[in-house]
């Protein structure tokens, strides 16, 4: 197995090693990290200020009804799932299979997270974003160029996938703010 396809390491370190130091950096990676951190701050700022009534406001009604709280559950699910997908691509994997059922996945995730309060979900989202940022800090430019299958965008680079995590939340937050 070539180093490029080695599934046991990220940026040359064994996957079991959790380093607080991130010696590798590039302008591309710095921009990704900046966006992810900025998006997390803004999302947290807005959602932390919501009233109980605002959490129940409907943001989407087709194909399923999603409230602001449901949207937050979607963020948690997406952050966790897209990180796993990104990790797969970074280590040479193909990403998602082409027959991935996005709507079925989202419905199942809403069911899985239905008993979590908004505060529990917000805590989970913040932890998940920090995990994404910490993992991304260890990437190198060669990994950012790897191509894999995204659930909505199709075949894209890992760099684009990481930026799409930020963009995904930004898109939905803009729509949610119109309902608040």
XYZ file of C-alpha atoms in Angstrom:
180
model
C 0.000 0.000 0.000
C 1.456 3.369 -0.924
C 1.807 6.179 1.576
C -0.863 8.038 -0.420
C -3.357 5.255 0.267
C -2.240 4.433 3.834
C -5.483 4.257 5.826
C -3.694 4.094 9.184
C -2.432 7.638 9.271
C -3.356 11.225 8.736
C -0.545 13.539 7.723
C 1.996 10.824 8.513
C 0.924 10.308 12.139
C -0.765 7.140 13.350
C -4.503 7.726 13.681
C -4.385 6.691 17.336
C -2.080 9.617 18.172
C -3.836 12.806 19.157
C -1.426 15.682 18.893
C -2.147 19.188 20.153
C 0.598 20.534 17.905
C -0.109 21.041 14.239
C 3.212 21.746 12.554
C 1.849 21.598 9.010
C -0.027 24.591 7.758
C -0.719 26.273 4.479
C -2.683 29.326 3.368
C -5.362 26.992 1.991
C -5.716 25.147 5.262
C -5.590 28.348 7.295
C -8.519 29.717 5.265
C -10.555 26.540 5.777
C -9.921 26.573 9.530
C -10.801 30.262 9.708
C -14.127 29.674 7.953
C -15.011 26.675 10.105
C -14.252 28.588 13.302
C -16.082 31.714 12.138
C -19.135 29.698 11.141
C -19.214 27.920 14.493
C -19.028 31.208 16.395
C -21.812 32.798 14.359
C -24.095 29.748 14.538
C -23.540 29.443 18.291
C -24.168 33.158 18.816
C -27.514 33.037 17.014
C -28.790 29.719 18.341
C -27.745 30.368 21.946
C -30.041 33.388 22.067
C -33.228 31.630 20.926
C -36.344 31.434 23.061
C -38.248 28.149 23.540
C -40.862 29.410 21.063
C -38.235 30.186 18.427
C -36.863 26.633 18.592
C -40.287 25.417 17.406
C -40.569 27.699 14.391
C -40.855 25.844 11.108
C -37.971 26.460 8.719
C -38.861 23.855 6.086
C -42.118 22.083 5.334
C -41.150 19.943 2.348
C -40.357 17.050 2.103
C -40.571 16.943 5.926
C -41.417 19.606 8.472
C -38.230 20.838 10.133
C -38.235 23.295 12.991
C -35.205 25.322 14.047
C -34.531 22.577 16.601
C -34.691 19.941 13.847
C -32.293 22.006 11.780
C -29.847 22.013 14.691
C -30.147 18.214 14.886
C -29.364 18.147 11.153
C -26.243 20.250 11.776
C -25.031 17.790 14.423
C -25.661 14.818 12.165
C -24.089 16.483 9.136
C -20.986 17.617 11.022
C -20.335 14.122 12.384
C -21.088 12.396 9.096
C -19.156 14.792 6.881
C -16.119 14.520 9.158
C -16.168 10.731 8.784
C -16.559 11.139 5.046
C -13.676 13.635 4.903
C -11.477 11.287 6.922
C -12.272 8.505 4.464
C -11.282 10.677 1.513
C -8.119 11.970 3.226
C -6.889 8.417 3.605
C -7.581 7.488 -0.010
C -11.202 6.364 0.203
C -13.841 7.139 -2.397
C -16.314 8.926 -0.128
C -19.979 7.975 -0.289
C -21.346 5.351 -2.625
C -23.251 6.813 -5.570
C -26.507 5.192 -4.411
C -26.516 6.995 -1.048
C -30.096 7.980 -0.108
C -29.757 11.478 1.314
C -33.432 11.879 2.280
C -33.601 8.507 4.054
C -30.392 9.302 5.927
C -31.713 12.688 7.080
C -35.016 11.156 8.224
C -33.218 8.426 10.189
C -30.932 10.985 11.812
C -33.895 13.130 12.886
C -35.372 10.051 14.555
C -32.054 9.221 16.232
C -31.677 12.731 17.666
C -35.342 13.471 18.463
C -34.984 13.182 22.259
C -32.110 15.648 22.516
C -32.875 19.139 23.778
C -31.682 22.188 21.858
C -29.003 22.774 24.509
C -27.764 19.179 24.233
C -27.665 19.500 20.461
C -25.829 22.825 20.606
C -23.236 21.304 22.936
C -22.877 18.333 20.574
C -22.535 20.640 17.566
C -19.812 22.701 19.219
C -17.906 19.540 20.162
C -18.308 18.104 16.661
C -17.069 21.311 15.008
C -14.056 21.402 17.326
C -13.306 17.804 16.361
C -13.542 18.752 12.674
C -11.199 21.720 13.156
C -8.690 19.715 15.188
C -8.630 16.949 12.593
C -8.361 19.367 9.665
C -5.342 21.102 11.212
C -3.277 17.965 10.590
C -3.981 17.833 6.848
C -1.508 18.698 4.137
C -2.106 20.177 0.696
C -1.850 16.788 -1.021
C -4.705 15.490 1.105
C -6.768 18.620 0.392
C -6.498 17.763 -3.315
C -7.909 14.242 -2.951
C -11.242 13.637 -4.645
C -14.229 11.870 -3.145
C -18.000 11.638 -3.366
C -20.038 14.195 -1.382
C -23.724 13.396 -0.659
C -25.030 16.439 -2.549
C -22.156 17.983 -4.501
C -20.902 14.796 -6.154
C -17.182 14.308 -6.781
C -15.243 17.122 -5.138
C -11.869 17.733 -3.531
C -11.402 17.311 0.197
C -10.717 21.050 0.344
C -14.111 21.780 -1.207
C -15.757 19.283 1.122
C -14.359 21.032 4.193
C -15.445 24.427 2.882
C -18.876 22.938 2.162
C -19.271 22.063 5.855
C -19.054 25.780 6.572
C -21.245 26.672 3.595
C -23.893 24.095 4.508
C -24.486 25.674 7.907
C -24.317 29.190 6.505
C -26.965 28.372 3.905
C -29.367 26.847 6.419
C -28.754 29.545 9.036
C -29.692 32.260 6.552
C -32.965 30.490 5.861
C -33.616 29.928 9.579
C -32.971 33.585 10.386
C -35.733 34.563 7.961
C -38.153 32.589 10.162
C -36.947 33.947 13.507
